PDB file of C-alpha atoms in Angstrom:
ATOM      1  CA  MET A  14       0.076  -0.408   0.171  1.00 68.00           C
ATOM      2  CA  ALA A  15       1.339   3.241  -0.833  1.00 74.00           C
ATOM      3  CA  PRO A  16       1.541   6.002   2.102  1.00 84.00           C
ATOM      4  CA  THR A  17      -0.886   8.779   2.490  1.00 75.00           C
ATOM      5  CA  SER A  18      -0.046  11.889   0.443  1.00 74.00           C
ATOM      6  CA  THR A  19      -1.931  15.101  -0.779  1.00 79.00           C
ATOM      7  CA  PRO A  20      -1.964  16.890  -3.948  1.00 73.00           C
ATOM      8  CA  GLN A  21       0.523  19.516  -2.459  1.00 91.00           C
ATOM      9  CA  THR A  22       2.774  16.772  -1.132  1.00 95.00           C
ATOM     10  CA  PRO A  23       2.846  14.105  -3.753  1.00 96.00           C
ATOM     11  CA  PHE A  24       5.647  12.336  -2.817  1.00 97.00           C
ATOM     12  CA  GLY A  25       6.063  13.942   0.646  1.00 97.00           C
ATOM     13  CA  ARG A  26       8.358  16.360   1.841  1.00 97.00           C
ATOM     14  CA  VAL A  27      11.885  15.035   2.202  1.00 98.00           C
ATOM     15  CA  LEU A  28      13.244  12.561   0.090  1.00 98.00           C
ATOM     16  CA  THR A  29      16.405  11.358  -0.407  1.00 98.00           C
ATOM     17  CA  ALA A  30      18.190  10.451  -3.828  1.00 98.00           C
ATOM     18  CA  MET A  31      19.070   6.480  -2.556  1.00 98.00           C
ATOM     19  CA  VAL A  32      22.331   5.269  -3.777  1.00 98.00           C
ATOM     20  CA  THR A  33      22.534   1.690  -4.802  1.00 98.00           C
ATOM     21  CA  PRO A  34      24.427  -0.326  -2.510  1.00 98.00           C
ATOM     22  CA  PHE A  35      27.081  -3.067  -4.394  1.00 98.00           C
ATOM     23  CA  THR A  36      28.648  -5.915  -2.716  1.00 98.00           C
ATOM     24  CA  ALA A  37      32.452  -5.936  -2.965  1.00 97.00           C
ATOM     25  CA  ASP A  38      32.628  -7.852  -6.365  1.00 96.00           C
ATOM     26  CA  GLY A  39      30.371  -5.257  -7.913  1.00 96.00           C
ATOM     27  CA  GLU A  40      27.181  -6.861  -7.630  1.00 98.00           C
ATOM     28  CA  LEU A  41      23.815  -5.442  -6.446  1.00 98.00           C
ATOM     29  CA  ASP A  42      23.324  -5.930  -2.571  1.00 98.00           C
ATOM     30  CA  LEU A  43      19.664  -5.931  -2.191  1.00 98.00           C
ATOM     31  CA  ASP A  44      20.103  -6.579   2.099  1.00 98.00           C
ATOM     32  CA  GLY A  45      22.145  -3.539   1.975  1.00 98.00           C
ATOM     33  CA  ALA A  46      19.802  -1.556   0.154  1.00 98.00           C
ATOM     34  CA  GLN A  47      17.148  -2.859   2.346  1.00 98.00           C
ATOM     35  CA  ARG A  48      19.188  -1.652   5.377  1.00 98.00           C
ATOM     36  CA  LEU A  49      19.941   1.447   3.912  1.00 98.00           C
ATOM     37  CA  ALA A  50      16.463   2.361   2.897  1.00 98.00           C
ATOM     38  CA  ALA A  51      14.805   1.534   6.251  1.00 98.00           C
ATOM     39  CA  HIS A  52      17.859   3.942   8.442  1.00 98.00           C
ATOM     40  CA  LEU A  53      16.666   6.943   5.964  1.00 98.00           C
ATOM     41  CA  VAL A  54      13.436   6.429   6.270  1.00 98.00           C
ATOM     42  CA  ASP A  55      14.402   6.272  10.578  1.00 98.00           C
ATOM     43  CA  ALA A  56      16.197   9.425  10.002  1.00 98.00           C
ATOM     44  CA  GLY A  57      13.527  11.575   8.799  1.00 97.00           C
ATOM     45  CA  ASN A  58      12.753  10.662   4.990  1.00 98.00           C
ATOM     46  CA  ASP A  59       9.383  10.279   3.807  1.00 96.00           C
ATOM     47  CA  GLY A  60      10.518   9.306   0.352  1.00 98.00           C
ATOM     48  CA  LEU A  61      13.393   7.967  -1.475  1.00 98.00           C
ATOM     49  CA  ILE A  62      14.299   7.940  -5.303  1.00 98.00           C
ATOM     50  CA  VAL A  63      15.805   4.644  -6.678  1.00 98.00           C
ATOM     51  CA  ASN A  64      17.122   4.049  -9.756  1.00 98.00           C
ATOM     52  CA  GLY A  65      18.156   7.907 -10.343  1.00 97.00           C
ATOM     53  CA  THR A  66      21.178   9.380 -11.432  1.00 95.00           C
ATOM     54  CA  THR A  67      22.523   8.991  -7.614  1.00 97.00           C
ATOM     55  CA  GLY A  68      21.415   5.544  -7.838  1.00 98.00           C
ATOM     56  CA  GLU A  69      23.727   4.613 -10.758  1.00 97.00           C
ATOM     57  CA  SER A  70      21.264   3.790 -13.292  1.00 97.00           C
ATOM     58  CA  PRO A  71      23.321   4.630 -16.048  1.00 96.00           C
ATOM     59  CA  THR A  72      24.887   1.524 -15.261  1.00 97.00           C
ATOM     60  CA  THR A  73      22.101  -0.806 -13.634  1.00 98.00           C
ATOM     61  CA  GLY A  74      20.462  -3.402 -15.830  1.00 97.00           C
ATOM     62  CA  ASP A  75      16.640  -3.199 -16.310  1.00 98.00           C
ATOM     63  CA  GLU A  76      16.322  -6.509 -14.408  1.00 98.00           C
ATOM     64  CA  GLU A  77      18.341  -4.976 -11.504  1.00 98.00           C
ATOM     65  CA  LYS A  78      16.242  -2.010 -11.368  1.00 98.00           C
ATOM     66  CA  SER A  79      13.005  -4.165 -10.888  1.00 98.00           C
ATOM     67  CA  ARG A  80      14.529  -6.139  -8.026  1.00 98.00           C
ATOM     68  CA  LEU A  81      15.753  -2.868  -6.480  1.00 98.00           C
ATOM     69  CA  VAL A  82      12.335  -1.433  -6.283  1.00 98.00           C
ATOM     70  CA  ARG A  83      10.480  -4.458  -5.168  1.00 98.00           C
ATOM     71  CA  ALA A  84      13.552  -4.589  -2.163  1.00 98.00           C
ATOM     72  CA  VAL A  85      13.328  -0.932  -1.109  1.00 98.00           C
ATOM     73  CA  VAL A  86       9.492  -0.870  -1.059  1.00 98.00           C
ATOM     74  CA  GLU A  87       9.779  -4.306   1.150  1.00 98.00           C
ATOM     75  CA  ALA A  88      12.018  -2.749   3.364  1.00 98.00           C
ATOM     76  CA  VAL A  89       9.954   0.277   3.978  1.00 97.00           C
ATOM     77  CA  GLY A  90       6.156  -0.826   3.277  1.00 92.00           C
ATOM     78  CA  ASP A  91       3.839   2.295   3.498  1.00 92.00           C
ATOM     79  CA  ARG A  92       6.311   4.508   5.659  1.00 96.00           C
ATOM     80  CA  ALA A  93       8.096   6.128   2.462  1.00 97.00           C
ATOM     81  CA  HIS A  94       7.010   7.107  -0.778  1.00 98.00           C
ATOM     82  CA  VAL A  95       9.329   4.868  -3.366  1.00 98.00           C
ATOM     83  CA  VAL A  96       9.600   6.560  -6.255  1.00 98.00           C
ATOM     84  CA  ALA A  97      11.853   4.909  -9.195  1.00 98.00           C
ATOM     85  CA  GLY A  98      13.324   6.337 -11.758  1.00 98.00           C
ATOM     86  CA  ALA A  99      11.974   5.573 -15.172  1.00 96.00           C
ATOM     87  CA  SER A 100      13.319   7.684 -17.602  1.00 89.00           C
ATOM     88  CA  THR A 101      16.456   7.768 -20.417  1.00 95.00           C
ATOM     89  CA  ASN A 102      17.089   9.322 -23.936  1.00 94.00           C
ATOM     90  CA  ASP A 103      15.347   6.350 -25.643  1.00 97.00           C
ATOM     91  CA  THR A 104      11.485   7.073 -24.944  1.00 97.00           C
ATOM     92  CA  ARG A 105      10.180   3.398 -25.955  1.00 98.00           C
ATOM     93  CA  HIS A 106      12.734   2.329 -22.978  1.00 98.00           C
ATOM     94  CA  SER A 107      11.615   4.918 -20.535  1.00 98.00           C
ATOM     95  CA  VAL A 108       7.821   3.494 -21.255  1.00 98.00           C
ATOM     96  CA  GLU A 109       9.199  -0.432 -20.385  1.00 98.00           C
ATOM     97  CA  LEU A 110      11.116   0.936 -17.625  1.00 98.00           C
ATOM     98  CA  ALA A 111       7.933   2.967 -16.134  1.00 98.00           C
ATOM     99  CA  ARG A 112       5.783  -0.212 -16.769  1.00 98.00           C
ATOM    100  CA  ALA A 113       8.537  -2.390 -15.217  1.00 98.00           C
ATOM    101  CA  ALA A 114       8.602   0.173 -12.109  1.00 98.00           C
ATOM    102  CA  GLU A 115       4.675  -0.200 -11.682  1.00 98.00           C
ATOM    103  CA  ARG A 116       4.983  -4.000 -11.542  1.00 98.00           C
ATOM    104  CA  ALA A 117       7.547  -3.911  -8.950  1.00 98.00           C
ATOM    105  CA  GLY A 118       5.143  -2.146  -6.757  1.00 98.00           C
ATOM    106  CA  ALA A 119       6.722   1.764  -7.100  1.00 98.00           C
ATOM    107  CA  HIS A 120       4.724   4.523  -5.595  1.00 98.00           C
ATOM    108  CA  GLY A 121       5.580   6.711  -8.600  1.00 98.00           C
ATOM    109  CA  LEU A 122       7.696   7.469 -11.338  1.00 98.00           C
ATOM    110  CA  LEU A 123      10.804  10.181 -11.746  1.00 98.00           C
ATOM    111  CA  ALA A 124      11.459  11.293 -15.531  1.00 98.00           C
ATOM    112  CA  VAL A 125      14.558  12.992 -16.362  1.00 97.00           C
ATOM    113  CA  THR A 126      14.824  15.315 -19.479  1.00 97.00           C
ATOM    114  CA  PRO A 127      15.985  12.671 -22.046  1.00 96.00           C
ATOM    115  CA  TYR A 128      19.969  13.334 -22.262  1.00 93.00           C
ATOM    116  CA  TYR A 129      22.499  14.056 -24.785  1.00 93.00           C
ATOM    117  CA  SER A 130      20.037  14.172 -27.580  1.00 94.00           C
ATOM    118  CA  LYS A 131      18.772  17.574 -27.071  1.00 96.00           C
ATOM    119  CA  PRO A 132      15.262  17.219 -28.433  1.00 97.00           C
ATOM    120  CA  PRO A 133      13.296  20.438 -28.818  1.00 98.00           C
ATOM    121  CA  GLN A 134      10.318  21.357 -26.493  1.00 98.00           C
ATOM    122  CA  GLU A 135       8.208  19.435 -28.581  1.00 98.00           C
ATOM    123  CA  GLY A 136      10.325  16.299 -28.062  1.00 98.00           C
ATOM    124  CA  LEU A 137      10.314  16.629 -24.229  1.00 98.00           C
ATOM    125  CA  TYR A 138       6.418  17.082 -24.255  1.00 98.00           C
ATOM    126  CA  ARG A 139       5.932  14.086 -26.023  1.00 98.00           C
ATOM    127  CA  HIS A 140       8.327  12.010 -24.017  1.00 98.00           C
ATOM    128  CA  PHE A 141       7.079  12.844 -20.930  1.00 98.00           C
ATOM    129  CA  THR A 142       3.522  12.463 -22.040  1.00 98.00           C
ATOM    130  CA  ALA A 143       4.315   8.834 -23.240  1.00 98.00           C
ATOM    131  CA  ILE A 144       5.923   7.913 -20.086  1.00 98.00           C
ATOM    132  CA  ALA A 145       3.084   9.245 -17.970  1.00 98.00           C
ATOM    133  CA  ASP A 146       0.315   7.779 -20.259  1.00 98.00           C
ATOM    134  CA  ALA A 147       1.969   4.340 -19.848  1.00 98.00           C
ATOM    135  CA  THR A 148       0.908   3.757 -16.038  1.00 98.00           C
ATOM    136  CA  ASP A 149      -1.183   4.473 -13.434  1.00 98.00           C
ATOM    137  CA  LEU A 150       1.199   5.861 -11.223  1.00 98.00           C
ATOM    138  CA  PRO A 151       2.220   9.686 -10.570  1.00 98.00           C
ATOM    139  CA  VAL A 152       4.984  11.202 -12.189  1.00 98.00           C
ATOM    140  CA  MET A 153       7.504  13.755 -11.097  1.00 98.00           C
ATOM    141  CA  LEU A 154       9.435  15.297 -13.631  1.00 98.00           C
ATOM    142  CA  TYR A 155      13.305  15.832 -13.447  1.00 98.00           C
ATOM    143  CA  ASP A 156      14.610  19.055 -15.015  1.00 97.00           C
ATOM    144  CA  ILE A 157      18.737  19.350 -15.038  1.00 93.00           C
ATOM    145  CA  PRO A 158      20.075  21.029 -17.661  1.00 92.00           C
ATOM    146  CA  GLY A 159      23.395  20.900 -16.428  1.00 90.00           C
ATOM    147  CA  ARG A 160      23.178  16.896 -16.900  1.00 89.00           C
ATOM    148  CA  SER A 161      20.734  16.862 -19.848  1.00 91.00           C
ATOM    149  CA  GLY A 162      21.824  19.955 -22.229  1.00 93.00           C
ATOM    150  CA  VAL A 163      17.957  21.083 -22.393  1.00 96.00           C
ATOM    151  CA  PRO A 164      15.770  22.568 -19.720  1.00 95.00           C
ATOM    152  CA  ILE A 165      11.880  22.061 -19.985  1.00 98.00           C
ATOM    153  CA  ASN A 166      10.937  25.372 -20.439  1.00 97.00           C
ATOM    154  CA  THR A 167       7.893  26.876 -18.316  1.00 97.00           C
ATOM    155  CA  GLU A 168       5.690  26.870 -20.973  1.00 98.00           C
ATOM    156  CA  THR A 169       6.151  23.225 -21.755  1.00 98.00           C
ATOM    157  CA  ILE A 170       5.808  22.211 -18.171  1.00 98.00           C
ATOM    158  CA  VAL A 171       2.619  24.398 -17.798  1.00 98.00           C
ATOM    159  CA  ARG A 172       1.581  21.750 -20.869  1.00 98.00           C
ATOM    160  CA  LEU A 173       2.782  18.888 -19.417  1.00 98.00           C
ATOM    161  CA  ALA A 174       0.899  20.088 -15.808  1.00 98.00           C
ATOM    162  CA  GLU A 175      -2.479  19.380 -17.601  1.00 98.00           C
ATOM    163  CA  HIS A 176      -1.915  15.968 -17.611  1.00 98.00           C
ATOM    164  CA  PRO A 177      -3.674  14.074 -14.868  1.00 98.00           C
ATOM    165  CA  ARG A 178      -0.671  11.885 -13.389  1.00 98.00           C
ATOM    166  CA  ILE A 179       1.994  14.469 -14.165  1.00 98.00           C
ATOM    167  CA  VAL A 180       1.860  15.821 -10.393  1.00 98.00           C
ATOM    168  CA  ALA A 181       5.415  17.667  -9.775  1.00 98.00           C
ATOM    169  CA  ASN A 182       8.372  18.448 -10.951  1.00 98.00           C
ATOM    170  CA  LYS A 183      11.847  17.986  -9.473  1.00 98.00           C
ATOM    171  CA  ASP A 184      14.084  21.468 -10.014  1.00 98.00           C
ATOM    172  CA  ALA A 185      17.446  21.150 -10.656  1.00 97.00           C
ATOM    173  CA  LYS A 186      17.827  24.237 -12.993  1.00 96.00           C
ATOM    174  CA  GLY A 187      19.314  26.653 -10.338  1.00 95.00           C
ATOM    175  CA  ASP A 188      17.069  29.625 -11.551  1.00 95.00           C
ATOM    176  CA  LEU A 189      15.041  30.955  -9.001  1.00 96.00           C
ATOM    177  CA  GLY A 190      13.432  33.600 -10.841  1.00 96.00           C
ATOM    178  CA  ARG A 191      11.905  30.957 -13.652  1.00 96.00           C
ATOM    179  CA  ALA A 192      11.081  28.530 -10.699  1.00 97.00           C
ATOM    180  CA  SER A 193       8.723  31.296  -9.640  1.00 97.00           C
ATOM    181  CA  TRP A 194       7.019  31.946 -12.472  1.00 97.00           C
ATOM    182  CA  ALA A 195       6.697  27.924 -13.465  1.00 97.00           C
ATOM    183  CA  ILE A 196       5.346  27.461  -9.594  1.00 98.00           C
ATOM    184  CA  ALA A 197       2.954  29.656 -10.239  1.00 97.00           C
ATOM    185  CA  ALA A 198       1.842  28.841 -13.528  1.00 97.00           C
ATOM    186  CA  SER A 199       1.986  25.318 -13.696  1.00 98.00           C
ATOM    187  CA  GLY A 200       0.330  24.554 -10.061  1.00 97.00           C
ATOM    188  CA  LEU A 201       3.052  21.698  -9.919  1.00 98.00           C
ATOM    189  CA  ALA A 202       4.380  20.342  -6.217  1.00 98.00           C
ATOM    190  CA  TRP A 203       7.763  21.562  -6.886  1.00 98.00           C
ATOM    191  CA  TYR A 204      10.687  19.779  -5.133  1.00 98.00           C
ATOM    192  CA  SER A 205      14.003  21.548  -4.833  1.00 98.00           C
ATOM    193  CA  GLY A 206      16.750  19.204  -6.752  1.00 98.00           C
ATOM    194  CA  ASP A 207      19.625  21.218  -5.612  1.00 97.00           C
ATOM    195  CA  ASP A 208      20.543  21.008  -2.040  1.00 98.00           C
ATOM    196  CA  MET A 209      21.987  24.263  -1.851  1.00 98.00           C
ATOM    197  CA  LEU A 210      18.675  25.568  -3.357  1.00 98.00           C
ATOM    198  CA  ASN A 211      16.522  24.340  -0.760  1.00 98.00           C
ATOM    199  CA  LEU A 212      15.822  26.745   1.730  1.00 98.00           C
ATOM    200  CA  PRO A 213      15.483  29.796  -1.692  1.00 97.00           C
ATOM    201  CA  LEU A 214      12.953  27.439  -3.210  1.00 98.00           C
ATOM    202  CA  LEU A 215      10.937  26.865  -0.422  1.00 98.00           C
ATOM    203  CA  SER A 216      10.755  30.603   0.029  1.00 96.00           C
ATOM    204  CA  VAL A 217       9.459  30.994  -3.619  1.00 97.00           C
ATOM    205  CA  GLY A 218       6.633  28.147  -3.531  1.00 97.00           C
ATOM    206  CA  ALA A 219       8.616  24.280  -3.159  1.00 98.00           C
ATOM    207  CA  VAL A 220       6.596  21.996  -0.968  1.00 98.00           C
ATOM    208  CA  GLY A 221      10.055  19.741  -0.690  1.00 98.00           C
ATOM    209  CA  PHE A 222      13.713  18.376  -0.849  1.00 98.00           C
ATOM    210  CA  VAL A 223      14.952  15.821  -3.417  1.00 98.00           C
ATOM    211  CA  SER A 224      17.761  15.519  -1.784  1.00 98.00           C
ATOM    212  CA  VAL A 225      21.641  13.933  -2.012  1.00 98.00           C
ATOM    213  CA  VAL A 226      22.855  15.141   1.282  1.00 98.00           C
ATOM    214  CA  GLY A 227      19.574  13.268   2.802  1.00 98.00           C
ATOM    215  CA  HIS A 228      21.714  10.383   3.134  1.00 98.00           C
ATOM    216  CA  VAL A 229      23.667  12.043   6.057  1.00 98.00           C
ATOM    217  CA  VAL A 230      21.555  15.227   7.503  1.00 98.00           C
ATOM    218  CA  ALA A 231      17.855  14.085   7.083  1.00 98.00           C
ATOM    219  CA  PRO A 232      17.206  15.279  10.493  1.00 98.00           C
ATOM    220  CA  GLU A 233      18.543  18.470   9.775  1.00 98.00           C
ATOM    221  CA  LEU A 234      16.940  18.661   6.626  1.00 98.00           C
ATOM    222  CA  ARG A 235      13.537  17.914   8.191  1.00 98.00           C
ATOM    223  CA  ALA A 236      14.125  20.691  11.041  1.00 98.00           C
ATOM    224  CA  MET A 237      14.994  23.594   8.601  1.00 98.00           C
ATOM    225  CA  LEU A 238      11.601  22.104   6.566  1.00 98.00           C
ATOM    226  CA  ASP A 239       9.465  22.274   9.622  1.00 97.00           C
ATOM    227  CA  ALA A 240      10.733  25.419  10.920  1.00 98.00           C
ATOM    228  CA  HIS A 241       9.831  27.153   7.762  1.00 98.00           C
ATOM    229  CA  LEU A 242       6.739  26.002   7.493  1.00 96.00           C
ATOM    230  CA  SER A 243       5.828  26.951  11.105  1.00 97.00           C
ATOM    231  CA  GLY A 244       7.051  30.600  10.165  1.00 97.00           C
ATOM    232  CA  ASP A 245      10.765  30.543  11.871  1.00 98.00           C
ATOM    233  CA  VAL A 246      12.673  31.949   9.039  1.00 96.00           C
ATOM    234  CA  THR A 247      15.886  33.006  11.423  1.00 98.00           C
ATOM    235  CA  LYS A 248      15.747  29.057  12.633  1.00 98.00           C
ATOM    236  CA  ALA A 249      15.531  27.951   9.423  1.00 98.00           C
ATOM    237  CA  THR A 250      18.533  30.085   7.714  1.00 98.00           C
ATOM    238  CA  GLU A 251      20.461  28.846  11.223  1.00 98.00           C
ATOM    239  CA  ILE A 252      19.667  25.355   9.880  1.00 98.00           C
ATOM    240  CA  HIS A 253      20.607  26.222   6.328  1.00 98.00           C
ATOM    241  CA  GLN A 254      23.652  28.085   6.871  1.00 98.00           C
ATOM    242  CA  LYS A 255      25.066  25.234   9.898  1.00 98.00           C
ATOM    243  CA  LEU A 256      24.459  22.775   6.867  1.00 98.00           C
ATOM    244  CA  LEU A 257      26.799  25.078   3.887  1.00 98.00           C
ATOM    245  CA  PRO A 258      29.951  22.771   4.622  1.00 98.00           C
ATOM    246  CA  VAL A 259      27.902  19.592   3.667  1.00 98.00           C
ATOM    247  CA  PHE A 260      26.233  20.929   0.751  1.00 98.00           C
ATOM    248  CA  THR A 261      29.731  22.152  -0.536  1.00 98.00           C
ATOM    249  CA  GLY A 262      31.672  18.962   0.770  1.00 97.00           C
ATOM    250  CA  MET A 263      29.456  16.359  -0.837  1.00 98.00           C
ATOM    251  CA  PHE A 264      29.497  18.225  -4.216  1.00 97.00           C
ATOM    252  CA  ARG A 265      33.196  18.867  -4.839  1.00 96.00           C
ATOM    253  CA  THR A 266      33.349  15.959  -7.061  1.00 96.00           C
ATOM    254  CA  GLN A 267      30.386  13.818  -8.498  1.00 96.00           C
ATOM    255  CA  GLY A 268      28.136  13.443  -5.834  1.00 96.00           C
ATOM    256  CA  VAL A 269      27.198   9.442  -6.121  1.00 98.00           C
ATOM    257  CA  ILE A 270      31.112   9.122  -5.466  1.00 98.00           C
ATOM    258  CA  THR A 271      31.122  11.457  -2.277  1.00 98.00           C
ATOM    259  CA  THR A 272      27.852   9.939  -1.060  1.00 98.00           C
ATOM    260  CA  LYS A 273      29.207   6.535  -1.364  1.00 98.00           C
ATOM    261  CA  ALA A 274      32.265   7.577   0.688  1.00 98.00           C
ATOM    262  CA  ALA A 275      30.392   9.392   3.511  1.00 98.00           C
ATOM    263  CA  LEU A 276      28.318   6.251   3.819  1.00 98.00           C
ATOM    264  CA  THR A 277      31.180   4.026   3.825  1.00 98.00           C
ATOM    265  CA  LEU A 278      32.930   6.191   6.675  1.00 97.00           C
ATOM    266  CA  GLN A 279      29.270   5.984   8.995  1.00 97.00           C
ATOM    267  CA  GLY A 280      29.569   1.905   8.650  1.00 97.00           C
ATOM    268  CA  LEU A 281      26.296   2.258   6.330  1.00 98.00           C
ATOM    269  CA  PRO A 282      25.771   0.076   3.202  1.00 98.00           C
ATOM    270  CA  ALA A 283      27.069   1.480  -0.026  1.00 98.00           C
ATOM    271  CA  GLY A 284      29.798  -0.299  -1.497  1.00 97.00           C
ATOM    272  CA  PRO A 285      32.135   0.270  -4.453  1.00 98.00           C
ATOM    273  CA  LEU A 286      31.247   2.452  -7.712  1.00 98.00           C
ATOM    274  CA  ARG A 287      30.684   0.948 -11.363  1.00 98.00           C
ATOM    275  CA  LEU A 288      32.652   2.639 -13.674  1.00 98.00           C
ATOM    276  CA  PRO A 289      33.158   5.157 -15.440  1.00 97.00           C
ATOM    277  CA  LEU A 290      32.661   6.422 -11.452  1.00 98.00           C
ATOM    278  CA  VAL A 291      35.745   5.969  -9.279  1.00 98.00           C
ATOM    279  CA  GLU A 292      36.353   6.410  -5.353  1.00 97.00           C
ATOM    280  CA  LEU A 293      37.664   9.294  -3.580  1.00 97.00           C
ATOM    281  CA  SER A 294      41.366   9.664  -3.433  1.00 97.00           C
ATOM    282  CA  PRO A 295      42.659   9.662   0.392  1.00 97.00           C
ATOM    283  CA  GLU A 296      42.890  13.568   0.000  1.00 98.00           C
ATOM    284  CA  GLU A 297      39.570  13.683  -1.052  1.00 98.00           C
ATOM    285  CA  THR A 298      38.443  11.321   1.594  1.00 98.00           C
ATOM    286  CA  ASP A 299      40.114  13.803   4.154  1.00 98.00           C
ATOM    287  CA  GLN A 300      38.562  16.790   2.778  1.00 98.00           C
ATOM    288  CA  LEU A 301      34.754  15.372   2.773  1.00 98.00           C
ATOM    289  CA  LYS A 302      35.742  14.420   6.519  1.00 98.00           C
ATOM    290  CA  ARG A 303      36.683  17.990   7.416  1.00 98.00           C
ATOM    291  CA  ASP A 304      33.612  19.320   5.169  1.00 98.00           C
ATOM    292  CA  LEU A 305      31.098  17.095   6.784  1.00 98.00           C
ATOM    293  CA  ALA A 306      32.418  17.664  10.729  1.00 97.00           C
ATOM    294  CA  ALA A 307      32.384  21.309  10.102  1.00 97.00           C
ATOM    295  CA  GLY A 308      28.634  20.685   9.027  1.00 97.00           C
ATOM    296  CA  GLY A 309      27.832  18.666  12.305  1.00 96.00           C
ATOM    297  CA  VAL A 310      27.729  15.309  10.979  1.00 96.00           C
ATOM    298  CA  GLN A 311      29.117  12.574  13.124  1.00 88.00           C
ATOM    299  CA  LEU A 312      31.481  10.005  11.538  1.00 85.00           C
TER     300      LEU A 312
END
């Protein structure tokens, strides 16, 4: 059974884009994934994104993706929304992934802008609509032009919002002005997809976060969100500023790399990375330790 949701918060408020744990020999670690998922929910996440970029989706197979969804849903039950990444730069393949995620028990879908192909806006519209038409699951768009090469224009977001199953957007565009207009015009539930902008995006209408640093500071993110919602702007700002070293440190290099390193330092399931991602150097690990310590993270 899916957790309770509202039109304003269809996937909860604090979601972590979860890494995919692997065993020492590089195979899928389903036991580790279940333990990590339960830990993240216990820490304050009411949603988890699996099979996203932070989950190394470019290097996991379709069957691995389905097995991971099943395992995480089994681990967290109705305590958290499990949203499955189900988009590539191949619309037909994306539709297949969406249907497989639904069969595996996912509560929703994350659909990223097709990358590398650089389609026009009409191509984006048809791509996302095809995914939304493929299942009965609610869909969160994922707008990240820094990785995909093209933004989802505000006009396209408004068109897509007319689809009954496209209910949210993960915003990693880094443009508060465009976000303000798109939130107002589309009515979609807006989620920050850039940890440094979590608090600023709340101020212009976002309802929550899809976070990477939520792996290590979910309680603080929850406290910041609660402070903002209660009108305690000063407290929310204090928490945001306390977390600045974490926001910076976790993205000194590719976020999956630092996240798996941080989880390993905490004794949590993570495991190795799949190429082309590589582990931190000893010097980078020392820097990460300093960054996390400066943000109050216990290692």
